[in-house]
Short mmCIF file of N, CA, C and O in Angstrom, two decimals:
data_model
loop_
_atom_site.label_atom_id
_atom_site.label_comp_id
_atom_site.label_asym_id
_atom_site.label_seq_id
_atom_site.Cartn_x
_atom_site.Cartn_y
_atom_site.Cartn_z
N MET A 1 0.83 -1.17 0.00
CA MET A 1 0.00 0.00 0.00
C MET A 1 0.89 1.25 0.00
O MET A 1 1.92 1.27 0.66
N PRO A 2 0.48 2.30 -0.70
CA PRO A 2 1.29 3.52 -0.76
C PRO A 2 1.23 4.31 0.55
O PRO A 2 0.17 4.77 0.96
N ILE A 3 2.34 4.45 1.20
CA ILE A 3 2.39 5.13 2.49
C ILE A 3 2.27 6.64 2.33
O ILE A 3 1.64 7.31 3.13
N GLU A 4 2.85 7.21 1.29
CA GLU A 4 2.88 8.66 1.14
C GLU A 4 1.60 9.25 0.53
O GLU A 4 1.44 10.45 0.53
N ASP A 5 0.68 8.43 0.03
CA ASP A 5 -0.55 8.95 -0.57
C ASP A 5 -1.71 8.73 0.39
O ASP A 5 -2.31 7.66 0.44
N SER A 6 -2.05 9.76 1.17
CA SER A 6 -3.10 9.62 2.18
C SER A 6 -4.51 9.67 1.59
O SER A 6 -5.49 9.57 2.33
N THR A 7 -4.62 9.81 0.28
CA THR A 7 -5.95 9.82 -0.35
C THR A 7 -6.43 8.41 -0.67
O THR A 7 -7.59 8.22 -1.02
N ILE A 8 -5.55 7.42 -0.54
CA ILE A 8 -5.93 6.04 -0.85
C ILE A 8 -6.29 5.31 0.45
O ILE A 8 -5.50 5.27 1.39
N GLU A 9 -7.51 4.75 0.48
CA GLU A 9 -7.97 4.02 1.66
C GLU A 9 -7.30 2.66 1.73
O GLU A 9 -7.24 1.93 0.74
N TRP A 10 -6.79 2.33 2.89
CA TRP A 10 -6.19 1.01 3.09
C TRP A 10 -7.30 0.02 3.42
O TRP A 10 -8.12 0.27 4.29
N THR A 11 -7.31 -1.07 2.75
CA THR A 11 -8.33 -2.10 2.99
C THR A 11 -7.87 -3.00 4.13
O THR A 11 -6.67 -3.12 4.39
N PRO A 12 -8.83 -3.65 4.82
CA PRO A 12 -8.45 -4.54 5.93
C PRO A 12 -7.58 -5.71 5.49
O PRO A 12 -6.82 -6.24 6.26
N SER A 13 -7.71 -6.12 4.23
CA SER A 13 -6.85 -7.21 3.76
C SER A 13 -6.15 -6.77 2.47
O SER A 13 -6.69 -6.01 1.67
N TRP A 14 -4.93 -7.23 2.32
CA TRP A 14 -4.12 -6.87 1.17
C TRP A 14 -3.19 -8.03 0.87
O TRP A 14 -2.64 -8.65 1.78
N ASN A 15 -3.06 -8.36 -0.37
CA ASN A 15 -2.28 -9.54 -0.77
C ASN A 15 -2.79 -10.81 -0.11
O ASN A 15 -2.01 -11.69 0.25
N GLY A 16 -4.13 -10.87 0.12
CA GLY A 16 -4.73 -12.06 0.71
C GLY A 16 -4.48 -12.22 2.19
O GLY A 16 -4.78 -13.25 2.77
N LYS A 17 -3.95 -11.20 2.86
CA LYS A 17 -3.68 -11.29 4.29
C LYS A 17 -4.52 -10.26 5.04
O LYS A 17 -4.76 -9.17 4.55
N ASN A 18 -4.93 -10.64 6.26
CA ASN A 18 -5.62 -9.70 7.13
C ASN A 18 -4.58 -8.77 7.74
O ASN A 18 -3.65 -9.21 8.40
N ASN A 19 -4.71 -7.49 7.49
CA ASN A 19 -3.72 -6.52 7.96
C ASN A 19 -4.16 -5.77 9.22
O ASN A 19 -3.52 -4.81 9.61
N ILE A 20 -5.25 -6.20 9.83
CA ILE A 20 -5.69 -5.61 11.09
C ILE A 20 -5.41 -6.62 12.18
O ILE A 20 -5.89 -7.75 12.14
N PHE A 21 -4.59 -6.22 13.13
CA PHE A 21 -4.25 -7.14 14.21
C PHE A 21 -3.99 -6.35 15.49
O PHE A 21 -3.64 -5.18 15.47
N LYS A 22 -4.20 -7.02 16.58
CA LYS A 22 -4.01 -6.41 17.90
C LYS A 22 -2.52 -6.26 18.18
O LYS A 22 -1.74 -7.18 17.97
N VAL A 23 -2.14 -5.07 18.65
CA VAL A 23 -0.73 -4.83 18.96
C VAL A 23 -0.49 -4.64 20.46
O VAL A 23 0.66 -4.70 20.91
N ALA A 24 -1.54 -4.39 21.23
CA ALA A 24 -1.34 -4.18 22.66
C ALA A 24 -2.67 -4.28 23.41
O ALA A 24 -3.74 -4.19 22.82
N THR A 25 -2.56 -4.47 24.71
CA THR A 25 -3.70 -4.45 25.60
C THR A 25 -3.35 -3.50 26.74
O THR A 25 -2.29 -3.62 27.34
N LEU A 26 -4.23 -2.56 27.00
CA LEU A 26 -4.03 -1.61 28.09
C LEU A 26 -4.82 -2.10 29.29
O LEU A 26 -6.03 -2.29 29.21
N ILE A 27 -4.13 -2.33 30.41
CA ILE A 27 -4.77 -2.81 31.62
C ILE A 27 -4.63 -1.76 32.71
O ILE A 27 -3.53 -1.35 33.06
N LEU A 28 -5.78 -1.29 33.21
CA LEU A 28 -5.79 -0.31 34.29
C LEU A 28 -6.23 -1.02 35.56
O LEU A 28 -7.35 -1.53 35.63
N PRO A 29 -5.38 -1.06 36.57
CA PRO A 29 -5.73 -1.74 37.82
C PRO A 29 -6.94 -1.11 38.48
O PRO A 29 -7.11 0.11 38.47
N LYS A 30 -7.80 -1.94 39.07
CA LYS A 30 -8.97 -1.43 39.77
C LYS A 30 -8.57 -0.58 40.97
O LYS A 30 -9.31 0.28 41.39
N GLU A 31 -7.39 -0.84 41.50
CA GLU A 31 -6.94 -0.13 42.69
C GLU A 31 -6.52 1.30 42.39
O GLU A 31 -6.23 2.08 43.29
N GLN A 32 -6.44 1.66 41.12
CA GLN A 32 -5.98 2.99 40.75
C GLN A 32 -6.96 4.06 41.25
O GLN A 32 -8.16 3.83 41.32
N GLN A 33 -6.44 5.22 41.58
CA GLN A 33 -7.25 6.32 42.09
C GLN A 33 -7.25 7.46 41.05
O GLN A 33 -6.61 8.48 41.26
N PRO A 34 -7.94 7.31 39.93
CA PRO A 34 -7.84 8.31 38.87
C PRO A 34 -8.51 9.65 39.17
O PRO A 34 -8.29 10.60 38.47
N ASP A 35 -9.30 9.71 40.23
CA ASP A 35 -10.01 10.95 40.50
C ASP A 35 -9.36 11.79 41.61
O ASP A 35 -9.89 12.83 41.98
N SER A 36 -8.22 11.36 42.14
CA SER A 36 -7.56 12.16 43.16
C SER A 36 -6.85 13.35 42.49
O SER A 36 -6.52 13.31 41.31
N ASP A 37 -6.62 14.40 43.25
CA ASP A 37 -5.92 15.57 42.70
C ASP A 37 -4.52 15.19 42.21
O ASP A 37 -4.07 15.66 41.17
N LYS A 38 -3.86 14.33 42.97
CA LYS A 38 -2.51 13.89 42.61
C LYS A 38 -2.53 13.14 41.27
O LYS A 38 -1.71 13.39 40.39
N ALA A 39 -3.49 12.25 41.11
CA ALA A 39 -3.60 11.47 39.87
C ALA A 39 -3.95 12.36 38.69
O ALA A 39 -3.42 12.20 37.59
N MET A 40 -4.86 13.31 38.91
CA MET A 40 -5.25 14.21 37.82
C MET A 40 -4.07 15.07 37.37
O MET A 40 -3.86 15.29 36.18
N LYS A 41 -3.27 15.55 38.33
CA LYS A 41 -2.08 16.34 37.99
C LYS A 41 -1.09 15.48 37.22
O LYS A 41 -0.52 15.91 36.22
N PHE A 42 -0.89 14.26 37.67
CA PHE A 42 0.02 13.32 37.00
C PHE A 42 -0.43 13.10 35.55
O PHE A 42 0.38 13.19 34.63
N CYS A 43 -1.71 12.86 35.35
CA CYS A 43 -2.23 12.62 34.00
C CYS A 43 -2.08 13.85 33.12
O CYS A 43 -1.75 13.74 31.95
N GLU A 44 -2.31 15.01 33.68
CA GLU A 44 -2.19 16.25 32.92
C GLU A 44 -0.75 16.45 32.44
O GLU A 44 -0.53 17.04 31.38
N ASP A 45 0.22 15.97 33.19
CA ASP A 45 1.63 16.17 32.85
C ASP A 45 2.19 15.09 31.92
O ASP A 45 3.34 15.17 31.51
N LEU A 46 1.39 14.07 31.60
CA LEU A 46 1.86 13.02 30.69
C LEU A 46 1.79 13.49 29.24
O LEU A 46 1.02 14.38 28.90
N SER A 47 2.60 12.87 28.40
CA SER A 47 2.54 13.11 26.96
C SER A 47 2.36 11.77 26.26
O SER A 47 3.12 10.84 26.50
N PHE A 48 1.34 11.69 25.43
CA PHE A 48 1.10 10.48 24.66
C PHE A 48 1.41 10.76 23.20
O PHE A 48 0.94 11.74 22.63
N THR A 49 2.22 9.92 22.61
CA THR A 49 2.60 10.09 21.22
C THR A 49 2.94 8.73 20.62
O THR A 49 3.52 7.88 21.30
N PRO A 50 2.59 8.50 19.37
CA PRO A 50 2.95 7.25 18.71
C PRO A 50 4.46 7.06 18.59
O PRO A 50 4.93 5.97 18.32
N TRP A 51 5.22 8.11 18.82
CA TRP A 51 6.68 8.01 18.68
C TRP A 51 7.35 7.55 19.96
O TRP A 51 8.56 7.53 20.06
N HIS A 52 6.58 7.15 20.98
CA HIS A 52 7.15 6.56 22.19
C HIS A 52 7.34 5.05 22.01
O HIS A 52 7.46 4.34 22.99
N GLY A 53 7.36 4.58 20.80
CA GLY A 53 7.51 3.15 20.53
C GLY A 53 8.87 2.82 19.95
O GLY A 53 9.79 3.64 19.94
N THR A 54 8.98 1.61 19.46
CA THR A 54 10.23 1.17 18.85
C THR A 54 10.35 1.69 17.43
O THR A 54 9.36 2.11 16.82
N GLU A 55 11.54 1.66 16.90
CA GLU A 55 11.80 2.11 15.53
C GLU A 55 10.93 1.34 14.52
O GLU A 55 10.42 1.91 13.57
N GLU A 56 10.75 0.05 14.76
CA GLU A 56 9.95 -0.78 13.83
C GLU A 56 8.48 -0.36 13.80
O GLU A 56 7.79 -0.59 12.82
N MET A 57 7.99 0.24 14.89
CA MET A 57 6.58 0.61 14.98
C MET A 57 6.34 2.10 14.78
O MET A 57 5.24 2.59 14.99
N ARG A 58 7.36 2.83 14.35
CA ARG A 58 7.20 4.28 14.19
C ARG A 58 6.18 4.58 13.10
O ARG A 58 6.06 3.85 12.11
N PRO A 59 5.43 5.66 13.27
CA PRO A 59 4.48 6.07 12.24
C PRO A 59 5.20 6.46 10.95
O PRO A 59 6.28 7.06 10.99
N LEU A 60 4.61 6.11 9.84
CA LEU A 60 5.22 6.37 8.53
C LEU A 60 4.40 7.37 7.74
O LEU A 60 3.21 7.54 7.96
N GLY A 61 5.03 8.01 6.77
CA GLY A 61 4.33 8.88 5.83
C GLY A 61 4.35 10.35 6.23
O GLY A 61 4.63 10.71 7.38
N GLY A 62 4.05 11.18 5.25
CA GLY A 62 4.07 12.61 5.42
C GLY A 62 3.07 13.13 6.44
O GLY A 62 3.37 14.05 7.20
N VAL A 63 1.88 12.56 6.47
CA VAL A 63 0.87 13.00 7.43
C VAL A 63 1.38 12.75 8.85
O VAL A 63 1.25 13.61 9.73
N ASN A 64 2.01 11.61 9.08
CA ASN A 64 2.54 11.31 10.41
C ASN A 64 3.75 12.16 10.75
O ASN A 64 3.96 12.49 11.92
N ARG A 65 4.55 12.53 9.77
CA ARG A 65 5.66 13.45 10.05
C ARG A 65 5.11 14.80 10.51
O ARG A 65 5.65 15.42 11.42
N ALA A 66 4.01 15.24 9.92
CA ALA A 66 3.37 16.49 10.35
C ALA A 66 2.77 16.33 11.75
O ALA A 66 2.89 17.22 12.60
N ARG A 67 2.14 15.18 12.01
CA ARG A 67 1.56 14.91 13.33
C ARG A 67 2.63 14.97 14.41
O ARG A 67 2.38 15.45 15.51
N LYS A 68 3.81 14.46 14.10
CA LYS A 68 4.89 14.43 15.09
C LYS A 68 5.21 15.85 15.57
O LYS A 68 5.37 16.09 16.77
N ILE A 69 5.27 16.79 14.65
CA ILE A 69 5.56 18.18 15.00
C ILE A 69 4.43 18.75 15.86
O ILE A 69 4.68 19.41 16.87
N VAL A 70 3.19 18.49 15.47
CA VAL A 70 2.04 18.99 16.22
C VAL A 70 2.02 18.40 17.63
O VAL A 70 1.81 19.12 18.62
N TYR A 71 2.22 17.09 17.75
CA TYR A 71 2.25 16.44 19.07
C TYR A 71 3.33 17.07 19.95
O TYR A 71 3.11 17.38 21.11
N LEU A 72 4.53 17.25 19.39
CA LEU A 72 5.65 17.80 20.16
C LEU A 72 5.37 19.22 20.63
O LEU A 72 5.56 19.55 21.81
N GLU A 73 4.89 20.06 19.71
CA GLU A 73 4.63 21.46 20.07
C GLU A 73 3.47 21.58 21.07
O GLU A 73 3.51 22.42 21.98
N THR A 74 2.45 20.76 20.92
CA THR A 74 1.33 20.77 21.87
C THR A 74 1.81 20.35 23.25
O THR A 74 1.46 20.95 24.27
N SER A 75 2.62 19.30 23.30
CA SER A 75 3.16 18.84 24.57
C SER A 75 4.08 19.89 25.19
O SER A 75 4.00 20.15 26.40
N ASN A 76 4.93 20.51 24.38
CA ASN A 76 5.81 21.57 24.89
C ASN A 76 5.00 22.71 25.50
O ASN A 76 5.32 23.19 26.59
N LEU A 77 3.95 23.13 24.82
CA LEU A 77 3.12 24.23 25.31
C LEU A 77 2.44 23.84 26.62
O LEU A 77 2.45 24.60 27.59
N ARG A 78 1.83 22.66 26.66
CA ARG A 78 1.12 22.22 27.87
C ARG A 78 2.07 22.12 29.06
O ARG A 78 1.75 22.55 30.16
N HIS A 79 3.26 21.55 28.84
CA HIS A 79 4.22 21.43 29.93
C HIS A 79 4.71 22.82 30.37
O HIS A 79 4.93 23.06 31.56
N SER A 80 4.88 23.71 29.43
CA SER A 80 5.30 25.07 29.77
C SER A 80 4.22 25.78 30.58
O SER A 80 4.51 26.42 31.60
N LEU A 81 2.96 25.67 30.16
CA LEU A 81 1.85 26.28 30.89
C LEU A 81 1.69 25.68 32.29
O LEU A 81 1.31 26.37 33.23
N ASN A 82 1.97 24.38 32.41
CA ASN A 82 1.86 23.69 33.71
C ASN A 82 3.13 23.85 34.55
O ASN A 82 3.19 23.37 35.68
N ASN A 83 4.16 24.48 33.96
CA ASN A 83 5.43 24.70 34.64
C ASN A 83 6.06 23.39 35.13
O ASN A 83 6.49 23.29 36.29
N VAL A 84 6.08 22.38 34.25
CA VAL A 84 6.71 21.10 34.56
C VAL A 84 7.60 20.68 33.41
O VAL A 84 7.40 21.09 32.26
N LYS A 85 8.60 19.86 33.72
CA LYS A 85 9.48 19.32 32.69
C LYS A 85 8.86 18.04 32.14
O LYS A 85 8.17 17.31 32.85
N GLN A 86 9.13 17.77 30.87
CA GLN A 86 8.68 16.52 30.28
C GLN A 86 9.57 15.40 30.79
O GLN A 86 10.79 15.52 30.80
N ALA A 87 8.95 14.32 31.23
CA ALA A 87 9.71 13.17 31.73
C ALA A 87 8.83 11.94 31.64
O ALA A 87 7.61 12.02 31.81
N LEU A 88 9.45 10.81 31.38
CA LEU A 88 8.71 9.56 31.39
C LEU A 88 8.49 9.14 32.84
O LEU A 88 9.36 9.31 33.68
N PRO A 89 7.30 8.61 33.16
CA PRO A 89 7.03 8.21 34.54
C PRO A 89 7.88 7.01 34.95
O PRO A 89 8.14 6.12 34.16
N THR A 90 8.29 7.01 36.20
CA THR A 90 9.06 5.89 36.74
C THR A 90 8.12 4.87 37.37
O THR A 90 6.95 5.17 37.63
N GLU A 91 8.64 3.70 37.67
CA GLU A 91 7.84 2.67 38.33
C GLU A 91 7.37 3.16 39.70
O GLU A 91 6.25 2.91 40.12
N GLU A 92 8.23 3.92 40.39
CA GLU A 92 7.88 4.46 41.70
C GLU A 92 6.67 5.38 41.61
O GLU A 92 5.77 5.35 42.45
N ILE A 93 6.63 6.22 40.57
CA ILE A 93 5.50 7.13 40.39
C ILE A 93 4.22 6.34 40.11
O ILE A 93 3.17 6.60 40.69
N TRP A 94 4.31 5.33 39.23
CA TRP A 94 3.12 4.52 38.93
C TRP A 94 2.61 3.85 40.20
O TRP A 94 1.41 3.83 40.47
N ASP A 95 3.55 3.29 40.98
CA ASP A 95 3.15 2.58 42.19
C ASP A 95 2.49 3.49 43.21
O ASP A 95 1.68 3.05 44.02
N SER A 96 2.83 4.76 43.20
CA SER A 96 2.27 5.69 44.18
C SER A 96 0.76 5.90 43.99
O SER A 96 0.09 6.41 44.88
N PHE A 97 0.23 5.48 42.85
CA PHE A 97 -1.20 5.65 42.58
C PHE A 97 -2.01 4.40 42.93
O PHE A 97 -3.22 4.39 42.81
N LEU A 98 -1.35 3.37 43.36
CA LEU A 98 -2.05 2.14 43.72
C LEU A 98 -2.31 2.11 45.22
O LEU A 98 -1.49 2.52 46.02
N LEU A 99 -3.47 1.61 45.59
CA LEU A 99 -3.77 1.45 47.02
C LEU A 99 -2.90 0.36 47.59
O LEU A 99 -2.68 -0.67 46.96
N LYS A 100 -2.41 0.57 48.75
CA LYS A 100 -1.56 -0.45 49.40
C LYS A 100 -2.33 -1.16 50.47
O LYS A 100 -3.17 -0.66 51.11
#
């Protein structure tokens, strides 16, 4: 399929193969406290981007190259307005949101 031509719809199957497949499962523990002020602040300071993956799974094509710039600038602005540095969460931070 042509990666650089975003006007062409990709079909679910191509070359006789199903090209839609599960790549991950997101599991949120029941013990999590998503409505606490601490958790809400933590979530506000996170950045989600498809480029937090491996090189093999990086987004391809011109549209995604443009998205990368938009994601980065939006994240930079939000972190600047929140007066926080961008950082990946540590295991210690994740654990702090679980009930003990």
